[in-house]
Coordinates of C-alpha atoms and ligand atoms in Angstrom, one line a residue:
M277 CA 27.6 23.9 -5.6
Y278 CA 26.5 20.3 -5.6
D279 CA 25.4 18.5 -8.7
V280 CA 22.5 16.9 -6.8
I281 CA 20.9 17.1 -3.4
I282 CA 18.3 14.4 -2.5
I283 CA 16.0 15.1 0.3
G284 CA 14.6 11.9 1.9
G285 CA 16.4 8.6 2.3
G286 CA 13.6 6.2 1.9
A287 CA 13.2 3.6 -0.9
A288 CA 13.0 6.3 -3.6
G289 CA 15.8 8.6 -2.3
L290 CA 18.2 5.7 -1.6
F291 CA 17.6 4.2 -5.0
A292 CA 18.1 7.6 -6.7
A293 CA 21.4 7.9 -4.7
A294 CA 22.5 4.4 -5.8
N295 CA 22.0 5.3 -9.4
L296 CA 23.7 8.7 -9.5
K297 CA 26.5 9.3 -12.0
T298 CA 28.2 11.8 -9.8
E299 CA 29.7 11.7 -6.3
H300 CA 29.3 15.4 -5.9
A301 CA 26.0 14.8 -4.2
I302 CA 24.4 14.7 -0.7
L303 CA 21.3 13.0 0.6
L304 CA 19.7 14.8 3.6
D305 CA 17.2 13.0 5.8
H306 CA 15.6 14.4 9.0
S307 CA 15.4 11.0 10.7
H308 CA 18.2 9.5 12.8
E309 CA 18.7 6.8 10.1
V310 CA 17.6 6.3 6.5
G311 CA 15.2 3.7 5.2
I312 CA 13.3 3.2 8.4
K313 CA 10.1 2.4 6.5
L314 CA 11.9 0.0 4.2
L315 CA 12.8 -2.1 7.3
I316 CA 9.1 -2.8 8.0
T317 CA 8.0 -3.6 4.5
G318 CA 6.6 -7.0 3.8
S319 CA 6.5 -7.8 7.5
G320 CA 10.3 -7.1 7.7
Q321 CA 11.0 -9.3 4.6
C322 CA 10.6 -6.5 2.0
N323 CA 8.4 -7.4 -0.9
L324 CA 10.3 -5.2 -3.3
T325 CA 8.5 -5.9 -6.5
N326 CA 6.6 -8.7 -8.4
T327 CA 6.9 -10.3 -11.8
L328 CA 4.0 -8.6 -13.6
P329 CA 4.5 -6.9 -17.0
V330 CA 3.9 -3.2 -17.1
E331 CA 0.2 -3.0 -18.1
A332 CA -0.8 -5.6 -15.6
F333 CA 1.4 -4.0 -12.9
L334 CA -0.2 -0.6 -13.5
S335 CA -3.7 -1.9 -13.1
H336 CA -3.0 -2.1 -9.4
F337 CA -2.8 1.7 -9.0
G338 CA -5.6 4.0 -7.9
N339 CA -6.9 5.5 -11.1
K340 CA -6.3 6.1 -14.8
Q341 CA -4.4 9.4 -14.3
Q342 CA -2.0 7.6 -11.9
R343 CA -1.5 4.7 -14.3
N344 CA -0.9 7.1 -17.2
F345 CA 1.6 9.1 -15.1
L346 CA 3.6 6.1 -14.0
L347 CA 3.7 4.4 -17.4
P348 CA 7.0 5.9 -18.7
A349 CA 8.8 5.3 -15.4
L350 CA 7.6 1.6 -15.3
Q351 CA 8.6 1.1 -19.0
N352 CA 12.0 2.5 -18.2
L353 CA 12.6 0.4 -15.1
T354 CA 10.3 -2.6 -15.4
T355 CA 9.9 -5.2 -12.7
K356 CA 12.3 -7.4 -14.7
I357 CA 14.9 -4.7 -15.0
L358 CA 14.7 -4.0 -11.3
Y359 CA 15.2 -7.7 -10.6
E360 CA 18.3 -7.7 -12.7
W361 CA 19.5 -4.5 -11.2
F362 CA 19.8 -6.2 -7.8
E363 CA 21.0 -9.6 -9.1
Q364 CA 23.7 -8.2 -11.4
R365 CA 25.1 -6.3 -8.4
G366 CA 25.4 -9.5 -6.4
F367 CA 22.2 -9.1 -4.4
P368 CA 20.2 -12.4 -4.7
L369 CA 16.4 -12.2 -4.9
I370 CA 13.7 -14.9 -4.7
V371 CA 10.4 -15.1 -6.5
R372 CA 7.5 -16.6 -4.5
A373 CA 4.9 -18.8 -6.2
D374 CA 2.5 -15.8 -6.2
G375 CA 5.0 -13.7 -8.2
K376 CA 6.1 -11.5 -5.3
V377 CA 9.8 -10.8 -5.2
F378 CA 11.9 -10.6 -1.9
P379 CA 15.5 -10.6 -1.0
K380 CA 16.8 -14.1 -0.7
S381 CA 17.7 -13.5 2.9
L382 CA 14.1 -12.4 3.6
D383 CA 15.5 -9.6 5.6
A384 CA 14.5 -6.0 4.7
H385 CA 17.7 -4.8 6.5
D386 CA 19.7 -6.3 3.7
V387 CA 17.9 -4.3 1.1
R388 CA 18.3 -1.0 3.0
D389 CA 22.0 -1.7 3.8
F390 CA 22.7 -2.7 0.2
L391 CA 21.2 0.5 -1.2
V392 CA 23.1 2.6 1.4
S393 CA 26.4 0.8 0.5
H394 CA 25.8 1.7 -3.2
S395 CA 24.9 5.3 -2.5
M396 CA 27.0 7.8 -4.6
A397 CA 25.7 10.6 -2.4
H398 CA 27.1 11.3 1.0
I399 CA 24.3 10.5 3.4
R400 CA 23.5 13.0 6.3
T401 CA 20.9 12.1 8.8
N402 CA 19.2 14.3 11.5
M403 CA 19.1 17.2 9.0
Q404 CA 16.2 19.6 9.7
I405 CA 15.4 21.5 6.5
T406 CA 14.2 25.0 7.3
A407 CA 14.0 26.5 3.8
I408 CA 14.4 25.9 0.1
T409 CA 15.0 28.8 -2.2
A410 CA 15.1 28.7 -6.0
L411 CA 18.3 30.3 -7.2
H412 CA 17.5 30.3 -11.0
P413 CA 19.4 28.2 -11.8
G414 CA 19.6 25.7 -8.9
F415 CA 18.4 25.7 -5.3
R416 CA 19.6 26.6 -1.8
I417 CA 18.7 24.2 0.9
T418 CA 18.9 25.7 4.4
T419 CA 19.1 23.4 7.4
T420 CA 19.4 24.2 11.1
D421 CA 23.2 23.8 10.7
A422 CA 24.2 25.1 7.2
A423 CA 23.1 26.0 3.7
Y424 CA 23.8 23.9 0.6
D425 CA 23.5 25.0 -3.0
T426 CA 22.8 22.5 -5.7
R427 CA 22.1 22.4 -9.5
N428 CA 19.5 19.6 -9.2
L429 CA 17.2 18.8 -6.3
I430 CA 15.3 15.6 -5.9
I431 CA 12.6 15.6 -3.2
A432 CA 11.7 12.0 -2.1
T433 CA 10.1 12.6 1.3
G434 CA 7.4 10.0 1.0
G435 CA 3.8 10.2 2.2
M436 CA 2.5 10.6 5.7
S437 CA 1.6 7.1 6.7
Y438 CA 3.5 5.4 9.6
P439 CA 4.8 8.9 10.5
R440 CA 7.2 7.4 13.1
T441 CA 9.3 6.1 10.2
G442 CA 10.1 9.7 9.2
S443 CA 7.5 10.2 6.5
D444 CA 5.4 12.7 8.4
G445 CA 4.1 14.9 5.6
S446 CA 6.6 17.7 6.2
G447 CA 8.0 17.1 2.7
Y448 CA 4.7 18.4 1.3
D449 CA 5.5 21.8 2.8
L450 CA 8.9 21.8 1.0
A451 CA 7.1 21.2 -2.3
K452 CA 4.6 23.9 -1.5
T453 CA 7.3 26.5 -0.9
L454 CA 8.4 25.8 -4.5
G455 CA 4.9 26.5 -5.8
H456 CA 3.6 22.9 -6.0
S457 CA 0.0 22.0 -5.2
I458 CA -0.7 19.0 -2.9
V459 CA -3.7 16.8 -3.5
P460 CA -5.0 16.3 0.1
P461 CA -3.3 13.2 1.5
K462 CA -5.6 10.4 2.8
P463 CA -4.6 7.1 4.4
A464 CA -4.8 4.2 1.9
L465 CA -4.2 0.4 2.3
V466 CA -5.6 0.7 5.8
A467 CA -7.6 -1.5 8.2
L468 CA -11.2 -0.5 8.7
S469 CA -13.2 -0.2 11.9
I470 CA -16.7 -1.6 12.0
E471 CA -19.8 -0.3 13.7
E472 CA -21.2 -2.6 16.5
Y473 CA -18.4 -5.1 15.6
P474 CA -19.4 -8.6 16.6
F475 CA -16.1 -10.4 16.1
K476 CA -13.8 -9.0 18.6
H477 CA -13.2 -12.5 20.0
L478 CA -12.0 -13.6 16.6
A479 CA -9.1 -11.1 16.4
G480 CA -6.2 -12.7 14.6
N481 CA -8.3 -15.2 12.7
S482 CA -8.9 -14.8 9.0
V483 CA -11.1 -16.1 6.1
R484 CA -8.9 -17.2 3.2
D485 CA -9.9 -15.9 -0.2
A486 CA -13.1 -14.2 1.0
W487 CA -15.3 -12.2 -1.4
V488 CA -15.7 -8.6 -0.3
S489 CA -18.3 -6.3 -1.9
L490 CA -18.6 -2.6 -1.1
Y491 CA -21.9 -0.7 -1.1
H492 CA -22.4 3.0 -0.6
N493 CA -25.0 3.4 2.0
E494 CA -28.3 1.9 0.9
E495 CA -27.3 1.4 -2.8
K496 CA -28.4 -2.0 -4.2
A497 CA -25.3 -2.6 -6.5
A498 CA -21.8 -3.1 -5.2
Y499 CA -19.4 -0.4 -6.5
E500 CA -16.3 -2.5 -5.8
Q501 CA -15.5 -6.1 -5.3
R502 CA -12.3 -7.9 -4.2
K503 CA -11.3 -11.5 -3.4
G504 CA -8.6 -12.2 -0.9
D505 CA -7.8 -13.0 2.7
V506 CA -9.7 -11.0 5.3
L507 CA -8.4 -10.7 8.8
F508 CA -10.6 -10.0 11.9
T509 CA -9.0 -7.4 14.2
H510 CA -10.2 -6.4 17.6
D511 CA -12.4 -3.7 16.2
G512 CA -12.8 -4.3 12.5
L513 CA -11.3 -5.9 9.4
S514 CA -7.9 -6.0 7.8
G515 CA -6.0 -8.3 5.4
P516 CA -5.1 -7.9 1.7
A517 CA -8.7 -7.8 0.4
I518 CA -9.8 -5.1 2.9
L519 CA -6.6 -3.1 2.5
S520 CA -7.0 -2.9 -1.3
C521 CA -10.7 -1.9 -0.9
S522 CA -9.8 0.7 1.7
R523 CA -8.9 3.5 -0.7
F524 CA -12.5 3.5 -2.1
V525 CA -14.3 3.1 1.2
R526 CA -16.3 5.9 2.8
K527 CA -17.6 6.1 6.3
Q528 CA -21.0 4.4 6.6
D529 CA -20.4 2.2 3.6
V530 CA -21.5 -1.4 4.0
I531 CA -19.1 -4.3 3.4
R532 CA -20.6 -7.7 2.5
L533 CA -18.4 -10.6 3.2
S534 CA -18.7 -14.2 1.9
L535 CA -17.4 -16.3 4.8
I536 CA -16.8 -19.5 2.9
G537 CA -13.2 -19.2 1.5
G538 CA -13.0 -19.1 -2.3
A539 CA -16.7 -18.9 -2.8
N540 CA -18.5 -15.8 -4.1
H541 CA -21.7 -14.7 -2.5
H542 CA -24.0 -16.9 -4.6
E543 CA -21.7 -19.9 -4.4
A544 CA -21.4 -19.5 -0.6
E545 CA -25.2 -19.5 -0.2
E546 CA -25.4 -22.7 -2.3
I547 CA -22.7 -24.4 -0.3
L548 CA -24.3 -23.5 2.9
L549 CA -27.8 -24.6 1.9
R550 CA -26.3 -28.0 0.8
A551 CA -24.7 -28.4 4.2
L552 CA -28.0 -27.6 5.9
S553 CA -29.8 -30.2 3.9
A554 CA -27.9 -33.0 5.6
P555 CA -30.0 -35.1 7.9
K556 CA -30.0 -34.3 11.6
K557 CA -26.8 -32.5 12.4
L558 CA -26.0 -29.6 14.8
I559 CA -26.1 -26.3 12.8
T560 CA -22.6 -25.4 14.1
T561 CA -21.3 -28.7 12.8
A562 CA -22.8 -28.1 9.4
L563 CA -21.2 -24.7 9.3
K564 CA -17.8 -26.0 10.3
E565 CA -18.0 -28.6 7.5
T566 CA -18.1 -25.7 5.0
G567 CA -14.7 -24.6 6.4
I568 CA -16.0 -21.9 8.8
I569 CA -14.0 -21.9 12.0
S570 CA -15.7 -23.0 15.2
S571 CA -15.8 -19.7 17.0
L572 CA -17.2 -17.9 14.0
A573 CA -19.8 -20.6 13.4
Q574 CA -21.0 -20.2 17.0
T575 CA -21.3 -16.4 16.6
L576 CA -23.2 -16.7 13.3
V577 CA -25.7 -19.1 14.8
D578 CA -26.3 -16.6 17.6
M579 CA -26.6 -13.7 15.2
A580 CA -29.2 -15.6 13.2
G581 CA -31.2 -16.1 16.4
I582 CA -30.8 -19.9 16.3
E583 CA -30.8 -21.9 19.5
R584 CA -27.4 -23.7 19.9
D585 CA -29.1 -27.2 20.1
T586 CA -30.9 -26.7 16.8
T587 CA -30.2 -29.3 14.2
T588 CA -30.5 -29.3 10.4
A589 CA -33.8 -31.3 10.9
T590 CA -35.3 -28.6 13.2
L591 CA -34.1 -25.4 11.6
D592 CA -37.1 -23.4 10.4
K593 CA -37.2 -21.7 6.9
T594 CA -36.8 -18.1 8.1
K595 CA -33.8 -18.8 10.2
R596 CA -32.2 -20.9 7.5
K597 CA -32.6 -17.9 5.2
A598 CA -31.2 -15.6 7.8
L599 CA -28.1 -17.8 8.3
A600 CA -27.6 -18.1 4.6
N601 CA -27.6 -14.3 4.3
L602 CA -25.0 -14.0 7.0
V603 CA -22.7 -16.6 5.6
S604 CA -22.9 -15.6 2.0
A605 CA -23.1 -11.8 2.4
L606 CA -22.4 -10.8 6.0
P607 CA -23.2 -7.0 6.2
L608 CA -20.8 -4.9 8.2
R609 CA -21.0 -1.1 8.4
V610 CA -17.7 0.9 8.2
S611 CA -17.3 3.4 11.0
G612 CA -13.9 4.7 9.8
S613 CA -10.3 3.8 8.9
K614 CA -7.4 3.3 11.2
G615 CA -5.8 6.5 9.9
F616 CA -2.2 7.4 8.9
Q617 CA -0.7 5.7 12.0
S618 CA -1.3 2.3 10.5
A619 CA -2.0 3.0 6.8
M620 CA 0.6 1.3 4.5
V621 CA 0.5 4.1 2.0
T622 CA -0.8 7.6 1.4
S623 CA -3.0 8.6 -1.4
G624 CA -2.7 12.2 -2.5
G625 CA 0.5 14.2 -2.6
V626 CA 2.3 16.4 -5.2
A627 CA -0.2 17.0 -8.1
L628 CA 0.8 14.8 -11.1
S629 CA -0.3 17.5 -13.5
E630 CA 2.7 19.7 -12.3
V631 CA 5.3 17.0 -12.9
N632 CA 6.6 15.7 -16.3
R633 CA 5.9 12.0 -16.3
K634 CA 8.8 11.4 -18.8
S635 CA 11.4 12.8 -16.5
M636 CA 9.8 13.3 -13.0
E637 CA 11.0 17.0 -13.4
S638 CA 8.8 19.7 -12.0
N639 CA 6.9 21.7 -14.6
L640 CA 7.3 24.7 -12.4
N641 CA 11.0 24.7 -11.5
E642 CA 13.8 23.5 -13.8
G643 CA 16.2 21.1 -12.0
L644 CA 13.6 20.0 -9.4
F645 CA 12.5 16.4 -9.4
F646 CA 10.0 14.4 -7.3
C647 CA 9.9 10.7 -6.8
G648 CA 8.3 8.0 -4.7
E649 CA 5.2 8.1 -2.5
M650 CA 5.2 11.9 -2.1
L651 CA 3.7 12.0 -5.6
D652 CA -0.1 11.7 -5.9
Y653 CA -0.2 7.9 -6.6
D654 CA -0.9 4.9 -4.5
G655 CA -0.7 1.2 -5.4
E656 CA -2.1 -1.9 -3.8
S657 CA -0.1 -4.2 -1.5
G658 CA 2.2 -6.7 -3.3
G659 CA 5.4 -4.9 -4.3
Y660 CA 3.7 -2.2 -6.3
N661 CA 4.6 0.8 -4.1
L662 CA 8.3 0.0 -3.8
Q663 CA 8.7 -0.7 -7.5
A664 CA 6.9 2.6 -8.2
A665 CA 9.3 4.4 -5.8
F666 CA 12.3 2.7 -7.5
S667 CA 11.1 3.4 -11.1
T668 CA 10.2 7.1 -10.5
A669 CA 13.6 7.6 -8.7
Y670 CA 15.5 5.9 -11.6
L671 CA 13.8 8.1 -14.2
A672 CA 14.5 11.2 -12.2
V673 CA 18.2 10.4 -11.9
Q674 CA 18.5 9.8 -15.7
H675 CA 17.2 13.3 -16.3
I676 CA 19.4 15.4 -14.0
R677 CA 21.7 17.7 -15.8
Ligands
FAD262 C1 4.0 -1.5 7.3 C2 4.3 -1.2 5.8 C3 4.6 -2.2 5.0 C4 4.9 -2.0 3.6 N1 5.2 -3.1 2.8 C5 5.4 -2.9 1.5 C6 5.9 -4.0 0.7 O1 6.2 -5.1 1.2 N2 6.0 -3.7 -0.6 C7 5.8 -2.5 -1.2 O2 6.0 -2.3 -2.4 N3 5.5 -1.4 -0.4 C8 5.3 -1.6 0.9 N4 5.0 -0.5 1.7 C9 4.9 0.8 1.1 C10 6.3 1.4 0.9 O3 7.1 1.2 2.0 C11 6.3 2.9 0.5 O4 5.5 3.1 -0.6 C12 7.8 3.3 0.2 O5 8.6 3.2 1.3 C13 7.8 4.8 -0.3 O6 9.1 5.1 -0.5 P1 9.5 6.7 -0.4 O7 11.0 6.7 -0.6 O8 8.7 7.4 -1.4 O9 9.1 7.2 1.0 P2 9.6 6.7 2.4 O10 10.1 5.3 2.4 O11 8.5 6.9 3.3 O12 10.9 7.6 2.8 C14 10.8 9.0 3.0 C15 12.1 9.4 3.6 O13 12.1 10.9 3.7 C16 12.5 11.3 4.9 N5 11.8 12.6 5.1 C17 10.5 12.9 5.2 N6 10.2 14.2 5.3 C18 11.5 14.8 5.4 C19 11.9 16.1 5.5 N7 11.0 17.1 5.6 N8 13.2 16.4 5.5 C20 14.1 15.4 5.4 N9 13.8 14.1 5.2 C21 12.5 13.8 5.2 C22 12.0 10.3 5.9 O14 12.7 10.3 7.1 C23 12.2 9.0 5.1 O15 13.5 8.5 5.3 C24 4.7 -0.7 3.1 C25 4.5 0.4 3.9 C26 4.2 0.1 5.3 C27 3.9 1.3 6.2

């Protein structure tokens, strides 16, 4: 009988393996290699945490229940302790001006390989798990090749976003066979598609520090606001501000965008009206002077029904107002999200009420632990999800018996 079996060799499973106190352990992964998702984090550079203290860090998670659940894990392995964990083992990190932490090499492969090289568990890939049975005490893990008994079982199979990385949602079924409930998984941190999208030709361009406001259908007041970069895609919007809004967005919601970087809706309107009060100047020129890129300026002029040779001197009041509305609060209706194929994280997963937040142990099965994204939490982009995976894994390992 093994002391520990870990199922899933992603960020959480590998970090758990690297912190085990026993070598009588195996890590089973169904993919052909471990840590595939880790390799694509932070655009291949791996933004593994940030420098925020616990409270501020947790404010970047979905809701109060998630924050409350993650608190003991984050207090136990803070962003600072994680930083030291790597540095003290001879793995140098860098902190960017915005507080995001990366490996000094800026190569996610190094993080994955470092964790693998520190694994106390023997790693076995291409392992298809067909059954888990509770032995009271312990568990039997049956794979297509063999059966393994263990006193402690850590399930760290991730969510179901980017399924090609191995996190395909099959881990939820393993948890279900042990009696756990799964909060229905949804894509989070995901690009949005927009109805009658007018900016296809701008794909790849972004507005720096745009204000984004979300409205349910015809409601007057915004229910969520974010400031950050917004990226135009070929059929909708992406970029940090949109990704962090995406977990709240429902189909048919309206997004209002301020297109003048750094300015909120009101400030953007004022900046534009000031630019339009200049004596005789083409409207597109006035728009460009506010920082709006040329191709976007051209499109906005067309959308406001303004002839291209119109100048600030000949622009009538109604069209001025129409243009100001577009620039300060451009309305775009959400037709859907890009789904699990391109969502950075999954919201939903193993119900938090069934897991002890002080140990990550199941409330239903002694010796069973969960960690990482397969739990029902999801954080914003910026190192929050990897830190949460590491912290929950670390806490689980400290409580195995
Ligand atoms: C494009 C992209 C970029 C990202 N960038 C960042 C970033 O820079 N910073 C950040 O903090 N977060 C980032 N994230 C999120 C972060 O990668 C995840 O939250 C994190 O990897 C979750 O770790 P995990 O170990 O819980 O799951 P995963 O890393 O998904 O690992 C799960 C593992 O379990 C295995 N597995 C699944 N099911 C089974 C099964 N049934 N049997 C056996 N094995 C199984 C899989 O093969 C996989 O190896 C990014 C995500 C994506 C998609």
